[in-house]
Each structure stands twice: as structure tokens, then as C-alpha cells.
mmCIF file of C-alpha atoms in Angstrom:
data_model
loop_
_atom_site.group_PDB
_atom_site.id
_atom_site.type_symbol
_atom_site.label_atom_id
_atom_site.label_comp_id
_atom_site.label_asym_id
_atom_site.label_seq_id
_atom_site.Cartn_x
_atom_site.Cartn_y
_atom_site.Cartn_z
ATOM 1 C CA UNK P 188 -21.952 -8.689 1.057
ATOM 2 C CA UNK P 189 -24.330 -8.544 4.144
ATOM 3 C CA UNK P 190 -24.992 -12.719 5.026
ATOM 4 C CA UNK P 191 -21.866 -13.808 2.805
ATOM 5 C CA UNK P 192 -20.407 -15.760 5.783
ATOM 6 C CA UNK P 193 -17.246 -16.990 3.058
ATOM 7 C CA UNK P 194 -16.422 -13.418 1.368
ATOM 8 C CA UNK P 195 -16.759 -11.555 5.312
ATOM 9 C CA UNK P 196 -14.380 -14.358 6.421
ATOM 10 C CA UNK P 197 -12.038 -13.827 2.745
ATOM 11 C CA UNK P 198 -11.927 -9.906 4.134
ATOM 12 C CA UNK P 199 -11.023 -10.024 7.374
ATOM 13 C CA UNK P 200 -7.872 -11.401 9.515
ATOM 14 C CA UNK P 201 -6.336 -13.268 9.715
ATOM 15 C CA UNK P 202 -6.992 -14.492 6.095
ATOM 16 C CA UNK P 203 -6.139 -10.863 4.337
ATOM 17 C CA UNK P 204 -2.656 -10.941 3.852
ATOM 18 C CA UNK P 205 -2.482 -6.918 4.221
ATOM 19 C CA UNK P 206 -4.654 -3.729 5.737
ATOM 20 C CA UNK P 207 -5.510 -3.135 2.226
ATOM 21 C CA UNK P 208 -7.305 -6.538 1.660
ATOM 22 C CA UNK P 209 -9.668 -6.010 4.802
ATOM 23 C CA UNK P 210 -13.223 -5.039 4.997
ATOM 24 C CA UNK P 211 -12.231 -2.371 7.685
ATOM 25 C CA UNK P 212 -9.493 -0.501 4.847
ATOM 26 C CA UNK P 213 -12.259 -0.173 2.831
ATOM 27 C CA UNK P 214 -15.150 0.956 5.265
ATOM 28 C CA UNK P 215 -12.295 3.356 6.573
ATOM 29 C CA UNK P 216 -12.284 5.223 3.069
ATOM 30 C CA UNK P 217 -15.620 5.377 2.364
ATOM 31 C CA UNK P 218 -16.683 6.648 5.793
ATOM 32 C CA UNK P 219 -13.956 9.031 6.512
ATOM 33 C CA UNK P 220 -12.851 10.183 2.689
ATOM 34 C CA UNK P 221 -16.230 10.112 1.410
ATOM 35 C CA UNK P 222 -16.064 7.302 -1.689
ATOM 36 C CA UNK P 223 -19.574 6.186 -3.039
ATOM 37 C CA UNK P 224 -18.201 2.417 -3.314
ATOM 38 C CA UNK P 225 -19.032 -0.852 -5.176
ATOM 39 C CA UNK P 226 -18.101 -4.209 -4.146
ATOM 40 C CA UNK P 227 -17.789 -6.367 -7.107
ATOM 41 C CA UNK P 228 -18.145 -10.103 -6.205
ATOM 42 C CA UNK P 229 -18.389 -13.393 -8.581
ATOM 43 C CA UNK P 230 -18.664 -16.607 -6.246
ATOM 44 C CA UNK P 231 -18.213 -20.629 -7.098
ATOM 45 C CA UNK P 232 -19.660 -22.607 -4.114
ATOM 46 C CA UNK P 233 -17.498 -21.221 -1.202
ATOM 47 C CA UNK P 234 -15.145 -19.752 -3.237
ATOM 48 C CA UNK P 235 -15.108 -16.043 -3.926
ATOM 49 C CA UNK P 236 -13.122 -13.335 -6.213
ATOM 50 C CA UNK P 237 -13.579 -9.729 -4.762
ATOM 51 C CA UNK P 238 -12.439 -6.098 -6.066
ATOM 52 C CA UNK P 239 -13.331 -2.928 -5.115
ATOM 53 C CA UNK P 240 -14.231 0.122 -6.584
ATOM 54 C CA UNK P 241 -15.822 3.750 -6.033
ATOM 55 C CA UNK P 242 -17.834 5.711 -8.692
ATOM 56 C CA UNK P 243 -16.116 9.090 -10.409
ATOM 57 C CA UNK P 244 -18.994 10.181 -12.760
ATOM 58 C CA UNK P 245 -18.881 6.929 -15.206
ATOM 59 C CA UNK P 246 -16.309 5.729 -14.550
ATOM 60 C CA UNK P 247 -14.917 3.306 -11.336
ATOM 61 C CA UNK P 248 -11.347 3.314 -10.045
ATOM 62 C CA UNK P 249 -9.942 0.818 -7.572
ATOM 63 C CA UNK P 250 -11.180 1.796 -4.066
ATOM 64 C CA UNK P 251 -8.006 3.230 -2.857
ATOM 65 C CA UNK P 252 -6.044 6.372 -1.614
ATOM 66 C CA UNK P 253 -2.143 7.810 -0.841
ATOM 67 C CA UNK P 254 -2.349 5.372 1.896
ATOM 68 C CA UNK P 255 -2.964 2.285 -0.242
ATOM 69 C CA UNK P 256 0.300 0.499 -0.991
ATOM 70 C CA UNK P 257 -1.491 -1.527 -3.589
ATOM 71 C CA UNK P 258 -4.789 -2.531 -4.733
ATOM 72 C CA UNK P 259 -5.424 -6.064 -5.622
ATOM 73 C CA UNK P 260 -7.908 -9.027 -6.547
ATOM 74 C CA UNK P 261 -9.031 -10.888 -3.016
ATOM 75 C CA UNK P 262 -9.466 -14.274 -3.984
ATOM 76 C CA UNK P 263 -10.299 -17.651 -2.032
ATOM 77 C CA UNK P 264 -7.226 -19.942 -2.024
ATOM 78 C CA UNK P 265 -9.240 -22.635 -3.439
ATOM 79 C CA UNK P 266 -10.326 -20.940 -6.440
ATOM 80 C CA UNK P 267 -9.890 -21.210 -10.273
ATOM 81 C CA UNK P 268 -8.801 -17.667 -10.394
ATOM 82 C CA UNK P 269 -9.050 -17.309 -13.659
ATOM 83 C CA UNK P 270 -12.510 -18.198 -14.218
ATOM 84 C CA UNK P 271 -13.730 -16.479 -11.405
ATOM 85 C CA UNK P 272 -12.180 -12.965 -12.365
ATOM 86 C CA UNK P 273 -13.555 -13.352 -15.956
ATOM 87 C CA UNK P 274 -17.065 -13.894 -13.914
ATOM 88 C CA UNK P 275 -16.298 -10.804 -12.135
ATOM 89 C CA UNK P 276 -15.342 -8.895 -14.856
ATOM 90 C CA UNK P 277 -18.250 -9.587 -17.592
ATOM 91 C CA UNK P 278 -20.462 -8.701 -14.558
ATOM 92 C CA UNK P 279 -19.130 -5.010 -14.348
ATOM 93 C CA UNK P 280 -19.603 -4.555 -17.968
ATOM 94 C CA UNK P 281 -23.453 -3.002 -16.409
ATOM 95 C CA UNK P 282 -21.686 -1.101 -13.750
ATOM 96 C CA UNK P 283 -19.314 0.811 -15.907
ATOM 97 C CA UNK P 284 -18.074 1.478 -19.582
ATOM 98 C CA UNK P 285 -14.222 2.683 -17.852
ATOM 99 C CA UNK P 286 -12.140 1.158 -15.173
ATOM 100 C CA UNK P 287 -8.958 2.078 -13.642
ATOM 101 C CA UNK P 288 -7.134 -0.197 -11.082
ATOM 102 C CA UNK P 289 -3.970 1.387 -9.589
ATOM 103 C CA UNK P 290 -1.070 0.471 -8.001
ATOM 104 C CA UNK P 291 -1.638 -3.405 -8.802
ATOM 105 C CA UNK P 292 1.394 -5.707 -7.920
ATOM 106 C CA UNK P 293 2.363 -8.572 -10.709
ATOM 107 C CA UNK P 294 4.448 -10.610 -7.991
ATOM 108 C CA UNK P 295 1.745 -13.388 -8.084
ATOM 109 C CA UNK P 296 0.354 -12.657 -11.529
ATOM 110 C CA UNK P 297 -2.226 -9.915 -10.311
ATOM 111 C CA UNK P 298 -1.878 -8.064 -13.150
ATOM 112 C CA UNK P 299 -1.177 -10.652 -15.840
ATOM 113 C CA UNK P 300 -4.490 -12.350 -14.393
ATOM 114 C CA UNK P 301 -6.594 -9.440 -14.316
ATOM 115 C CA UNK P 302 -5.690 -8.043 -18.144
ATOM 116 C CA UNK P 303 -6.422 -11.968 -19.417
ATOM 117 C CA UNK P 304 -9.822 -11.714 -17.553
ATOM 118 C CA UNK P 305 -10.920 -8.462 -18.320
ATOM 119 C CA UNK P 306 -9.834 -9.199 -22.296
ATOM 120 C CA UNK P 307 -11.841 -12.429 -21.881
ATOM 121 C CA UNK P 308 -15.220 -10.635 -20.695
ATOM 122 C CA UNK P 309 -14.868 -8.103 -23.800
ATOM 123 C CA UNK P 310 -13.068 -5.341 -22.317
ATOM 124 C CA UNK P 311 -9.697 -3.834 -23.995
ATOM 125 C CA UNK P 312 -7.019 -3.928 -21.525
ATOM 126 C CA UNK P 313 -3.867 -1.256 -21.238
ATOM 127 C CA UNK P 314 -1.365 -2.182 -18.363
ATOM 128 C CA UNK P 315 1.664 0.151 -17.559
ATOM 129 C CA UNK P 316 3.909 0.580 -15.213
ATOM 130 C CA UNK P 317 2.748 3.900 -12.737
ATOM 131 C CA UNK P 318 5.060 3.269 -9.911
ATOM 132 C CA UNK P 319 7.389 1.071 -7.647
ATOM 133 C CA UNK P 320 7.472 -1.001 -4.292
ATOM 134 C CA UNK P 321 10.790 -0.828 -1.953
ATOM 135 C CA UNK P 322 10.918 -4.259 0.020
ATOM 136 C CA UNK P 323 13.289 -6.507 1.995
ATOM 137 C CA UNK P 324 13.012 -9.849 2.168
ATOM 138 C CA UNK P 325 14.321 -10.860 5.611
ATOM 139 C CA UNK P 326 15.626 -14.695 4.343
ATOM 140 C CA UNK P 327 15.902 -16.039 7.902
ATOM 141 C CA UNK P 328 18.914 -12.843 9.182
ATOM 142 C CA UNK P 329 19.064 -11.751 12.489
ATOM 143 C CA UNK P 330 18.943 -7.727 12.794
ATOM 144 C CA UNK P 331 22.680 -7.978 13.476
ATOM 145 C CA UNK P 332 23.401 -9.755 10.490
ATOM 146 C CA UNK P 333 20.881 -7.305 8.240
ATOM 147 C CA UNK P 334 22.214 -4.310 9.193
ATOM 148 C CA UNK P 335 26.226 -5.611 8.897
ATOM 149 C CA UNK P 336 24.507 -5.233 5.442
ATOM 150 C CA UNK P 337 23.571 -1.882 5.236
ATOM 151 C CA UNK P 338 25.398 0.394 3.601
ATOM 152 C CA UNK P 339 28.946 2.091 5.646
ATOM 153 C CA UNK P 340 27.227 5.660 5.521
ATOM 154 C CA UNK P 341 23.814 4.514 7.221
ATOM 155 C CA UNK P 342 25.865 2.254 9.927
ATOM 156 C CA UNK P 343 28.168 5.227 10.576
ATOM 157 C CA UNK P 344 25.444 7.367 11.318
ATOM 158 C CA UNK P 345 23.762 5.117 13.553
ATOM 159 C CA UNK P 346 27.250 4.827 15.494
ATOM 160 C CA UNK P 347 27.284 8.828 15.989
ATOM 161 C CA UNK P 348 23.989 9.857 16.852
ATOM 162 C CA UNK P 349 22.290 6.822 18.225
ATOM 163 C CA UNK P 350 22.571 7.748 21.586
ATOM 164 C CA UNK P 351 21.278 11.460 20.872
ATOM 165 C CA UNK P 352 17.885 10.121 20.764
ATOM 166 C CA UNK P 353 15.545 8.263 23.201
ATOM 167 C CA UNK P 354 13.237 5.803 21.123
ATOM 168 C CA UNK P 355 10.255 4.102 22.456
ATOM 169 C CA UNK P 356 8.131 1.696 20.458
ATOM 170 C CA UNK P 357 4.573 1.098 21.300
ATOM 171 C CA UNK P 358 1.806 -1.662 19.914
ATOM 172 C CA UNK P 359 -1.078 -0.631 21.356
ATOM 173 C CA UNK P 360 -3.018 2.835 20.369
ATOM 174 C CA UNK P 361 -2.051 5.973 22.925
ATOM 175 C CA UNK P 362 -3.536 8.852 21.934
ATOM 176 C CA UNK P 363 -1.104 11.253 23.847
ATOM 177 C CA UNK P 364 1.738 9.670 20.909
ATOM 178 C CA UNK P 365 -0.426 9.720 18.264
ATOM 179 C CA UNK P 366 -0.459 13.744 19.239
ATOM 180 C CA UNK P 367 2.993 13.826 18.782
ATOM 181 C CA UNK P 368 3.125 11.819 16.209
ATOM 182 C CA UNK P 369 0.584 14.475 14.385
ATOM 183 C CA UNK P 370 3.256 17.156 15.795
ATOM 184 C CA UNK P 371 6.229 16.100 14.525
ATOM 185 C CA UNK P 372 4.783 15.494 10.666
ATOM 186 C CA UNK P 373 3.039 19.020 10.867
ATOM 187 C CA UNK P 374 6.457 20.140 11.440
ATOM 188 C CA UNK P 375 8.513 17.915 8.982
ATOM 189 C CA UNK P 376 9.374 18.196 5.436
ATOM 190 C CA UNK P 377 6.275 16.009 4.648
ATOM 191 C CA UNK P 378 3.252 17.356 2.351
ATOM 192 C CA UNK P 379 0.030 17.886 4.448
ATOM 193 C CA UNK P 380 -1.475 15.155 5.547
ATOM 194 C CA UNK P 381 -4.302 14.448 3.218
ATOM 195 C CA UNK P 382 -6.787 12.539 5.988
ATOM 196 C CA UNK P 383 -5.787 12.856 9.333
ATOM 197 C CA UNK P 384 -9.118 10.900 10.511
ATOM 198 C CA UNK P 385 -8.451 7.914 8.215
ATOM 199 C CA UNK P 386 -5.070 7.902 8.958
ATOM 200 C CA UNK P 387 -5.826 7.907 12.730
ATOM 201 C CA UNK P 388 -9.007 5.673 12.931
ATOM 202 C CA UNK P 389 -6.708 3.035 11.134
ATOM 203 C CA UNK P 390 -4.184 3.456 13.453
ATOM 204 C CA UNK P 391 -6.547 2.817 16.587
ATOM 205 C CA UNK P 392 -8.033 -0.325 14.974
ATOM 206 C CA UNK P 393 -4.430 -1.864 14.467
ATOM 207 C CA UNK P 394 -3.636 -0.950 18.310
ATOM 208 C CA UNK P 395 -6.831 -2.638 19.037
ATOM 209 C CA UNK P 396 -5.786 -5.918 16.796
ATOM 210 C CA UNK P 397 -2.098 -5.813 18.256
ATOM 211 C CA UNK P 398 -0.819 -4.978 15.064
ATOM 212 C CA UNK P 399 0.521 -1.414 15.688
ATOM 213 C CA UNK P 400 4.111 -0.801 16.200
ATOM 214 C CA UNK P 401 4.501 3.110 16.845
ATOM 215 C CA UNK P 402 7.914 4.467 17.306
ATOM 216 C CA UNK P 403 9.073 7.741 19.030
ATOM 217 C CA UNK P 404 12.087 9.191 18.906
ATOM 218 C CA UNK P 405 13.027 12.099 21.750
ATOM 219 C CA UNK P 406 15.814 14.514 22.067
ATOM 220 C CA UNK P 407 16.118 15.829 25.675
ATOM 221 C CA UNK P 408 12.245 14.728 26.438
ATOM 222 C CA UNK P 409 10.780 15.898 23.319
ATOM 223 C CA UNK P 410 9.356 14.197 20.226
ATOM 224 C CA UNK P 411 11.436 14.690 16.806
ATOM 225 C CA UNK P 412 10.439 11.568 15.209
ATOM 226 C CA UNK P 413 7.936 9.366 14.549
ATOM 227 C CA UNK P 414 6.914 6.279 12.766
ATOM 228 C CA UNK P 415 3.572 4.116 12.079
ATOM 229 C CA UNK P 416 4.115 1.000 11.129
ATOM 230 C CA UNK P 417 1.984 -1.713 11.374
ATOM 231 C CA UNK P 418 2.906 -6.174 11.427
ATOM 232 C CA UNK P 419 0.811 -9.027 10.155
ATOM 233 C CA UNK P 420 1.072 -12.107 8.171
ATOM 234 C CA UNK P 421 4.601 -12.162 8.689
ATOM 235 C CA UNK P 422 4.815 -8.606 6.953
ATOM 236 C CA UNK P 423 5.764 -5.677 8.614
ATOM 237 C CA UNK P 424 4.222 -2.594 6.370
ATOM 238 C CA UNK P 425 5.498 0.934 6.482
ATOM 239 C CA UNK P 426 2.946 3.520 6.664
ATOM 240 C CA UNK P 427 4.263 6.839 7.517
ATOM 241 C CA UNK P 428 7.534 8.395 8.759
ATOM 242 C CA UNK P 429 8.751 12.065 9.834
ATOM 243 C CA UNK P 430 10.977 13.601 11.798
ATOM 244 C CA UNK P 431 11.050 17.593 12.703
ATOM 245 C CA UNK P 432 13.570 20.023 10.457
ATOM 246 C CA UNK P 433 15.128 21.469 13.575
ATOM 247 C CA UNK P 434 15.849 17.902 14.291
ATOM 248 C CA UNK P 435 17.657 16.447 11.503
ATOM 249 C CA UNK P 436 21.595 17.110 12.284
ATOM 250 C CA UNK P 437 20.644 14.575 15.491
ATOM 251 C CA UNK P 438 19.259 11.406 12.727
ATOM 252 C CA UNK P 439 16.473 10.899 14.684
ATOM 253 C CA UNK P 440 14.626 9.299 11.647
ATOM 254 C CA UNK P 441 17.998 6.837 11.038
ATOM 255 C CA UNK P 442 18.433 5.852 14.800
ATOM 256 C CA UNK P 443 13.936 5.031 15.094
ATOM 257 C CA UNK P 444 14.464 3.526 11.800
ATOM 258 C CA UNK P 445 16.693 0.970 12.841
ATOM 259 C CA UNK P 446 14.888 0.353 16.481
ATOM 260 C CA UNK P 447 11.794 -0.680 14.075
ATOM 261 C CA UNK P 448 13.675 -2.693 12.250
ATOM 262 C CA UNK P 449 15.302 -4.981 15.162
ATOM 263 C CA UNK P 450 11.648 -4.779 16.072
ATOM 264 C CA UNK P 451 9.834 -6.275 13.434
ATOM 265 C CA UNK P 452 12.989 -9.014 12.591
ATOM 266 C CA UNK P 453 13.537 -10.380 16.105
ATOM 267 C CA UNK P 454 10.786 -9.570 18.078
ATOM 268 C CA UNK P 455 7.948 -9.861 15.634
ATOM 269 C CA UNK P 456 9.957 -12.236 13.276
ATOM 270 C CA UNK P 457 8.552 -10.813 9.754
ATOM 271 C CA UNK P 458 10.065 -12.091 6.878
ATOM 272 C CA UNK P 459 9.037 -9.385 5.102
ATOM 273 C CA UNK P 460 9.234 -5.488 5.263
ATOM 274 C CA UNK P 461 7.402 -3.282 2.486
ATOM 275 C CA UNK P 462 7.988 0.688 2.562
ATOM 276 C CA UNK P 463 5.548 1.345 -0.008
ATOM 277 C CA UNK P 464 5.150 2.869 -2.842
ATOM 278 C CA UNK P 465 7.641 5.809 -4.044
ATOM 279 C CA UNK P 466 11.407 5.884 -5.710
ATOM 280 C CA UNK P 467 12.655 7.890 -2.613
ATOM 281 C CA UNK P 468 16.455 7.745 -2.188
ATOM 282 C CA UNK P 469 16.466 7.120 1.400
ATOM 283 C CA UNK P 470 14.498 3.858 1.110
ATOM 284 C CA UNK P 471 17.314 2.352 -1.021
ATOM 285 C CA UNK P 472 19.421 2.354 2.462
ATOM 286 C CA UNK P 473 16.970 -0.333 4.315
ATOM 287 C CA UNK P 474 15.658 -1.941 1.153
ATOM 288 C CA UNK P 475 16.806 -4.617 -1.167
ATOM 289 C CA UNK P 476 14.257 -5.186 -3.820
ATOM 290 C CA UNK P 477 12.426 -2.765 -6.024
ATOM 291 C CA UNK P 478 8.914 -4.498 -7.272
ATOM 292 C CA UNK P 479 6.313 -2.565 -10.065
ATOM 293 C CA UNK P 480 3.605 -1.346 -9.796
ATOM 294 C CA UNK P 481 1.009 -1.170 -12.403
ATOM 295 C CA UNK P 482 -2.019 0.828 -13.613
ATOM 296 C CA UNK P 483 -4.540 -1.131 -15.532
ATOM 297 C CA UNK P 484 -7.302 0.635 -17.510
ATOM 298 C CA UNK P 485 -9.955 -1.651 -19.120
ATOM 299 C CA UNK P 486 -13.139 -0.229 -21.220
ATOM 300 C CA UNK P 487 -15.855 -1.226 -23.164
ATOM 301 C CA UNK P 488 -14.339 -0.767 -26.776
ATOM 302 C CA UNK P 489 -18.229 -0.119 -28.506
ATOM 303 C CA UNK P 490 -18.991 2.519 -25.916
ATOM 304 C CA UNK P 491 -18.353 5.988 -28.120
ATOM 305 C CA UNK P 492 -16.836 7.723 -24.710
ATOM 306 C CA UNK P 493 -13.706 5.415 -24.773
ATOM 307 C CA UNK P 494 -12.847 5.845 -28.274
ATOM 308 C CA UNK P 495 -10.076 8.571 -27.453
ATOM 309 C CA UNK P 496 -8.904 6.651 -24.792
ATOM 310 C CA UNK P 497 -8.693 3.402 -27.160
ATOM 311 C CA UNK P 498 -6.812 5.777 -30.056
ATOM 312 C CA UNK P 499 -4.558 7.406 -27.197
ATOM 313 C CA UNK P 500 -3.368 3.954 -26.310
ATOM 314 C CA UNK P 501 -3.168 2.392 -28.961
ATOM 315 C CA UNK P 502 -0.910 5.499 -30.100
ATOM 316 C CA UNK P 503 1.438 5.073 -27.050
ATOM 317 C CA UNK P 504 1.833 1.344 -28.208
ATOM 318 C CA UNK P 505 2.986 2.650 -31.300
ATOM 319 C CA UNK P 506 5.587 5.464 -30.756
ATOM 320 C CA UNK P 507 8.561 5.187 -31.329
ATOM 321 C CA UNK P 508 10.630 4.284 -27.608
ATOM 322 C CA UNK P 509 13.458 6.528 -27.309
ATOM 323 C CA UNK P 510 16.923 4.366 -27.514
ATOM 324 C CA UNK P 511 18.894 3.177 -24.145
ATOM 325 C CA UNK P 512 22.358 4.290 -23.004
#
């Protein structure tokens, strides 16, 4: 990658459409989670097709982590696609036997492109669904007229309690809220957090960029809530939310949710807001769409190690699907 003046510009903003298309997402996981990685790259002139990986014995997964809302093929606008991912692909056939790609999207045909591709270059292909995306497309609505949307429950709430809490949303990188932030999910109903440093070294490049929007939520002077979210590309992405278990008859998480919102819709005017990857309820309240998301696993069919994963597959193709309703 070091001199490629087209694939540095491809992987950095403001031509990545998301965090997880940038350079700095994937230096971020291999310096602070510790991935061995490999950049795969086919070019065409100026044009480029990108993917990235790290190594897990012989096999290579998608370079990605619990933060990653998806993982996807960086391409140059200009490209034949196609052609350049089947480039890409035959070329990994020396790096590894065994791929796995996961969570890819299929909005745009990610997936759909990257099965024909792989197939092309020799590899057998299994695609299935492994998760979902909550989104809302914005379609040109004020916050006012968005939330008159919202369900009766979630705009009763916000009636009640709003005034409970004290919210304050900042863009650029404090590290005094980024404490509490730390506080407040330590003491939440949220799993551990599984890499504090990454988490926090990509929120102090976003403040740096201007992307951040970090929101606060206080009860009588003291953090209860918090939220990381971060806005480019006319996409407002979001990362992380908690709020603390003494906390929750006040809806401190409802009341910063919906200051974030009005944020990101007039302030920042996105036109899109993704929460990521997950089924959980409480998404279903802000959201409006529910998108796939997809695991892909390709291997070498003549290499003797992938011959139980080949007859495993193929076996799932063939059973029997239980029937509906």
C-alpha cells in the first residue's frame, strides 16, 4: 500500500463512505487488538478493489471486530467491479485455502458481487444470513415531523421525564466525558467492554476530524447516560449507548436518544442513521428499516482441509427447511 497515491486516497475521507472503510479503522485494530493483517489489492490503471483480512492459523477472516457494523469491498467509483474483485480474488487463492467475510451488506450488491467473483476465481462460495442492520432513512423530515412518527409509548416517555435529565452533546474529543462515558457503561447493563483503547483511540480521531457527536445525559450534576456516535457522508452511525441501572426509572437513555437525533437531522442534516448490527427491541422504536447481513465463506474446493466444510454445506443446502406459520 505504501506509494499507492489512488488506494491511500480510496481509504481515507472524505471518499470512505464509513469508519469502517478507512485506513485508520483498520490500523486501529491491528495496533490496539493485535490482528496480523493482509491487505488484498487488485488495481486497473487508477482504479482499485480493496478487502481486508487478518490471519487465524490458515485461514483469513475479514479484518473486523464487535465494533465493525459491516465489512465490505472498497472499490474506486470508476471501476468494473466485477472484474476487478475476480482479480482480487484469484490472487488470494496463494494467501489462503479458507476465507470468511462477516457482516457483509447486499444493499449495493456486496454480497451478490463478491460470491460471483470468488466462484469465478475457483473458489466455492456459501452466503447466509448471520445478522441484521436497524436504519432510518431520514427522506428529507424535520426532527419534529420524525418523531410525530415514533411510536405513542416512546413520545410519552419523552413528555414525562425529559426534563429529569440535563443532556449535553459534544463534537470534539474531552477526555473528562469520555471518563464518564467509561463510568456510566461500567455501570450499565452492557457486557464488558471488549477494547477500551480501540474504542477510545477511535473516538479521539473522530473528535479530531469533527466527526464526533458525544452525548451526556445528567441527573442532578451527574452522568447516567451516554452515547458515541459519530456523522459523515451524510450518515450518522451509532456506536455505543448506556445508561446506569440506578438510573433507568428517569429514561435518561430515551430523553439523550432523542437530543442525538434532532442533532444529527437538523443540525448535521444526515439522511441517514444506522444503529448497527443486533435485533434489539429497543432499536425498533427509532428505526424504520431492518437490512441483512451476511457471512460469506469461500474455499479452495481441492484443498483436503475444506472437504468437511464443503460436505457440511452442502448438507445445510439440502435439509429439509422446517414449514412457516
Amino acid at each position: 500500500m505504501q506509494g499507492d497515491a489512488a488506494l491511500a486516497a480510496l481509504l481515507s475521507a472524505p471518499n470512505a463512505a464509513a469508519p469502517f472503510d478507512r485506513l485508520e479503522w483498520w490500523r486501529g485494530l491491528v495496533e490496539e487488538c493485535g490482528y496480523f493483517p493482509v491487505i488484498a489489492v487488485a488495481r486497473d490503471g487508477d482504479a482499485r478493489a480493496a478487502l481486508a483480512f487478518y490471519r487465524a492459523g490458515r485461514r483469513m477472516e475479514a479484518l473486523a471486530n464487535w465494533y465493525s457494523f459491516r465489512v465490505a469491498p472498497i472499490v474506486s467509483p470508476e471501476a468494473d467491479r466485477l472484474a476487478l474483485l475476480t482479480e482480487l480474488a484469484a490472487d488470494l487463492a496463494g494467501q489462503a485455502p479458507h476465507i470468511i467475510m462477516a457482516p457483509l451488506p447486499d444493499e449495493n450488491g456486496e454480497t451478490t458481487e463478491l460470491v460471483a467473483a470468488f466462484r469465478r476465481a475457483g473458489w466455492m462460495a456459501f452466503a447466509e444470513q448471520c445478522d441484521v442492520n436497524h436504519v432510518l432513512n431520514v427522506g428529507g423530515r424535520s426532527y419534529g415531523e420524525y418523531l410525530a412518527s415514533r411510536p405513542g409509548q416512546l413520545r410519552t416517555t419523552l413528555k414525562r421525564k425529559a426534563a429529569k435529565v440535563a443532556v449535553t452533546i459534544e463534537t470534539a474529543f474531552n477526555p473528562d466525558s469520555w471518563a464518564a462515558y467509561e463510568t456510566i457503561y461500567a455501570s450499565s447493563w452492557k457486557p464488558e467492554e471488549g477494547n477500551p483503547a480501540f474504542l477510545r483511540r477511535f473516538a479521539q480521531e473522530e473528535g479530531a476530524a469533527g466527526r464526533l457527536r458525544l452525548g451526556i445525559a445528567r441527573a442532578d450534576g451527574v452522568p447516567v447516560a451516554a452515547q458515541f456516535w459519530t456523522v459523515e457522508q451524510g450518515t450518522a452511525f451509532i456506536h455505543k449507548l448506556a445508561h446506569t441501572e440506578e438510573s433507568k426509572p428517569l429514561s435518561p437513555g430515551t430523553t439523550l436518544s432523542a437530543a442525538l437525533f434532532e442533532q444529527v437531522i437538523d443540525r448535521d442534516g444526515v439522511h441517514l442513521v444506522d444503529f448497527g448490527t443486533g435485533d434489539d427491541g429497543y432499536k425498533r422504536d427509532w428505526m424504520e428499516e431492518v437490512r441483512p447481513r451476511y457471512r460469506l465463506e469461500v474455499v479452495r474446493p481441492l484443498w483436503p482441509g475444506n472437504w468437511p466444510i464443503i460436505i457440511r454445506q452442502c448438507l445445510r443446502k439440502l435439509a429439509p427447511r422446517p414449514p412457516r406459520g
